Every structure is written in structure tokens, then in C-alpha cells.
CSV table of C-alpha atoms in Angstrom, one decimal:
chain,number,residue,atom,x,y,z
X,1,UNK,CA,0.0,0.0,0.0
X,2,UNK,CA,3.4,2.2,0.5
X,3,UNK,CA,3.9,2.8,-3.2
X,4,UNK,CA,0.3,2.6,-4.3
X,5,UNK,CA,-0.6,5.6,-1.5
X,6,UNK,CA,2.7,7.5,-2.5
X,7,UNK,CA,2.0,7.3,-6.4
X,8,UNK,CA,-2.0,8.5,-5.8
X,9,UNK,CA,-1.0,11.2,-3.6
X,10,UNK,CA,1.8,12.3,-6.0
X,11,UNK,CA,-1.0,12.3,-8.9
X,12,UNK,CA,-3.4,14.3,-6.5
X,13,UNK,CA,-0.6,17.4,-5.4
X,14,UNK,CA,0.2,17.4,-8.8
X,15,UNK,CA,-3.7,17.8,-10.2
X,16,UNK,CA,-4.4,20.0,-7.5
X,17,UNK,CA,-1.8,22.4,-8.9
X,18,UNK,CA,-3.2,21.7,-12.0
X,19,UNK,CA,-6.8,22.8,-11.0
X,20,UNK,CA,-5.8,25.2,-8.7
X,21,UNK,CA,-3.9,27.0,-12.4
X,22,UNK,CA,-7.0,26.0,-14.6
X,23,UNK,CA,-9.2,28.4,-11.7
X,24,UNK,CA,-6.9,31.0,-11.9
X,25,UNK,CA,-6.6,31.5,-15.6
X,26,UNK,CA,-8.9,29.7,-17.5
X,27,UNK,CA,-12.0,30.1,-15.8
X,28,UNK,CA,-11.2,33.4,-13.8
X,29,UNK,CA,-13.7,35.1,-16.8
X,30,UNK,CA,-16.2,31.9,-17.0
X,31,UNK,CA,-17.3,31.5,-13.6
X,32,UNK,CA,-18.8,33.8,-10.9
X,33,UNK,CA,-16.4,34.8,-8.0
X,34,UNK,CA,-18.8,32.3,-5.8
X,35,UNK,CA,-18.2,29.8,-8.2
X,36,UNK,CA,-14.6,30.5,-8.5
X,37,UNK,CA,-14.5,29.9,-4.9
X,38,UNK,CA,-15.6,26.9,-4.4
X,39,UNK,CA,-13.6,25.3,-7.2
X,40,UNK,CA,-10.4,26.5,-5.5
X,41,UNK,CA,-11.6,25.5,-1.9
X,42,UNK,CA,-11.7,22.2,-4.0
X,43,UNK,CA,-8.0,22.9,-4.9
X,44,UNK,CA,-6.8,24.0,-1.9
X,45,UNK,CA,-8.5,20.3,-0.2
X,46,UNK,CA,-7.3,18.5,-2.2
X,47,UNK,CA,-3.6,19.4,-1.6
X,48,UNK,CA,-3.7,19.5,1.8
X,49,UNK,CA,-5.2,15.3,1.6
X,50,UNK,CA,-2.8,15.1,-0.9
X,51,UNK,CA,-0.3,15.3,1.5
X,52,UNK,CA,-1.7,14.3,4.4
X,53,UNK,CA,-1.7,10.7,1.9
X,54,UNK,CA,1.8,11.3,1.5
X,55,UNK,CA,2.5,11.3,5.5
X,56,UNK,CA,0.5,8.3,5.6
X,57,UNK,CA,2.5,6.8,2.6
X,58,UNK,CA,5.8,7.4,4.5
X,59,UNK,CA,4.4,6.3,8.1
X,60,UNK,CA,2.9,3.0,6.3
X,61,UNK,CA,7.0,2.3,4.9
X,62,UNK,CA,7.9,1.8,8.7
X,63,UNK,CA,7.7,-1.7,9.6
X,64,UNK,CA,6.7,-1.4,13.5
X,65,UNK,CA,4.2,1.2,13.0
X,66,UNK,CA,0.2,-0.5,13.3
X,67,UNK,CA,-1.2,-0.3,9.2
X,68,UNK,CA,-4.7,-1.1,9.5
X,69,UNK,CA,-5.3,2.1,10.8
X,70,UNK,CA,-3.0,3.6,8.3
X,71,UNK,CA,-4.6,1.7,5.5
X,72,UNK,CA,-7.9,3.0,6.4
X,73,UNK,CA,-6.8,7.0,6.9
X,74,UNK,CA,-5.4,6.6,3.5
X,75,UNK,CA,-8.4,5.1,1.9
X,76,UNK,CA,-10.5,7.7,3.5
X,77,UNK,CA,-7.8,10.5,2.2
X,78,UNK,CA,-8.3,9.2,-1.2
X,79,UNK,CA,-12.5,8.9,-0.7
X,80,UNK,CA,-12.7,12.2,0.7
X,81,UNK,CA,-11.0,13.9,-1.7
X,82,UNK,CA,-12.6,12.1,-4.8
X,83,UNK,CA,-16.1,13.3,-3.1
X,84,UNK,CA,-15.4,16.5,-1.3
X,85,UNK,CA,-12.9,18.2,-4.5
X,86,UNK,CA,-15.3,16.2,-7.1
X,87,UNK,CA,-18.6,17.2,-5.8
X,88,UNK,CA,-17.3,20.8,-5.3
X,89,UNK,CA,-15.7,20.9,-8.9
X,90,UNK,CA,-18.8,19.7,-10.7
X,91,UNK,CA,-21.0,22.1,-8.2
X,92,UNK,CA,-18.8,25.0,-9.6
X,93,UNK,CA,-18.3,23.9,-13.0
X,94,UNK,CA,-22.1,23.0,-13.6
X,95,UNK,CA,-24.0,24.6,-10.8
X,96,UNK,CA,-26.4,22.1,-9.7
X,97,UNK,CA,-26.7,23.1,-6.3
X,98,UNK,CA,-27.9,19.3,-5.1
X,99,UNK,CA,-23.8,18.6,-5.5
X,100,UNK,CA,-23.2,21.2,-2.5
X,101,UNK,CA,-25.2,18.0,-0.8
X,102,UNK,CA,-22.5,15.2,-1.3
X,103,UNK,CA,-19.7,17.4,-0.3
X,104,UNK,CA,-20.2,16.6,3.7
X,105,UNK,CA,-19.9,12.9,3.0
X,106,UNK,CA,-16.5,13.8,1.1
X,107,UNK,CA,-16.0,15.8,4.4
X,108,UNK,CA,-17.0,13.3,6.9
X,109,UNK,CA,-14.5,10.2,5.1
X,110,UNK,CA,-11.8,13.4,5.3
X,111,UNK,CA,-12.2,13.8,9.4
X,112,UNK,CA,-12.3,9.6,9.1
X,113,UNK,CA,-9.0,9.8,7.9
X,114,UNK,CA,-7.5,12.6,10.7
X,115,UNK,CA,-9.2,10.2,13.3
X,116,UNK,CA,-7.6,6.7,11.9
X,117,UNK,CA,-4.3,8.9,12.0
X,118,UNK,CA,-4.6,9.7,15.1
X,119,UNK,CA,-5.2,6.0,16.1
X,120,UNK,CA,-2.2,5.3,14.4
X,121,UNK,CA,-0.3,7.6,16.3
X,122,UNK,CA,-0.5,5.7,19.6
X,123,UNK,CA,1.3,2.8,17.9
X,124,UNK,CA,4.3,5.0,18.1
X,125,UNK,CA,7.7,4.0,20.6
């Protein structure tokens, strides 16, 4: 899971970049500034799980550390971010406001992921 969680969240920073760009220059003139907000709060979430993935990536690589609870903060990581970012993409980019409604299950597999990290934590020495 190491190098599957390190190559996903290297694919996610670097497509969060990418978006992050796209809002700032190509759709700066398309979208309203609302819109244009929430695509970039999209951006901006999806770095940050980006590399939260990353730290879970590189906590996973040492042996006495407990994975399940790793495994499961980086699935969430990579859940929450395809439904949080997605939904708030595809809200901005399409405004259909019933997409604003999946984004707190994208959130709620997010805070999953901080709380299986933190679990994983206490398998620490």
C-alpha cells in the first residue's frame, strides 16, 4: 500500500496544482467569484489530503508502525477527496446546487482519515 498511496498522492498534489492554475486563468472570466470559490476550496482540499496521503504513505513504509489504521486513513484520504474536491468541482463547474449535498460525506471520510491517524499515532515508541 506504501507505493500505491505514495503514487496517488503524488497524482493528487500534482492535479491540485493543475486545478488550482486552470481556476486562476482559464476560468477566472467563465465563472462567478462564488463559483470561483468553491472550485479553488476544491484545490486547496485536495492538496492538503494530498499530503496528508503522503505522511500516511511514508508512516505505512515503517515496519513497527500499526497499518490497519494507516490503511484506512489513506483510503479515506483518497474517498474524501474524490467526493469532497469532485462534488465541489462539478457544483462549480455546472451549478447544480444538489452537489453542494455530497460534499459533507467527502468531508466526513476526510475527518475519518485525521481520526484513523490519530489511532495510528498511539502505535508509536
Amino acid at each position: 500500500m506504501t507505493r500505491i498511496f505514495l503514487a496517488i498522492a503524488s497524482i493528487l498534489g500534482g492535479l491540485s496544482v493543475a486545478a488550482g492554475a486552470f481556476a486562476s486563468h482559464a476560468l477566472k472570466e467563465k465563472l462567478t467569484e462564488r463559483a470561483l470559490e468553491i472550485f479553488q476550496t476544491g484545490a486547496r482540499y485536495q492538496m492538503y489530503h494530498a499530503l496528508a496521503l503522503m505522511l500516511v504513505a511514508l508512516l505505512l513504509s515503517r515496519a513497527e508502525v500499526a497499518q490497519t489504521p494507516l490503511t484506512v486513513a489513506g483510503s479515506a484520504f483518497i474517498a474524501g477527496i474524490a467526493i469532497f474536491s469532485g462534488s465541489l468541482y462539478a457544483l462549480s463547474l455546472t451549478g447544480i446546487k444538489w452537489l453542494g449535498a455530497i460534499a459533507p460525506l467527502g468531508g466526513a471520510a476526510l475527518i475519518l482519515g485525521w481520526g484513523c491517524l490519530a489511532i495510528a499515532a498511539f502505535s508509536f515508541e
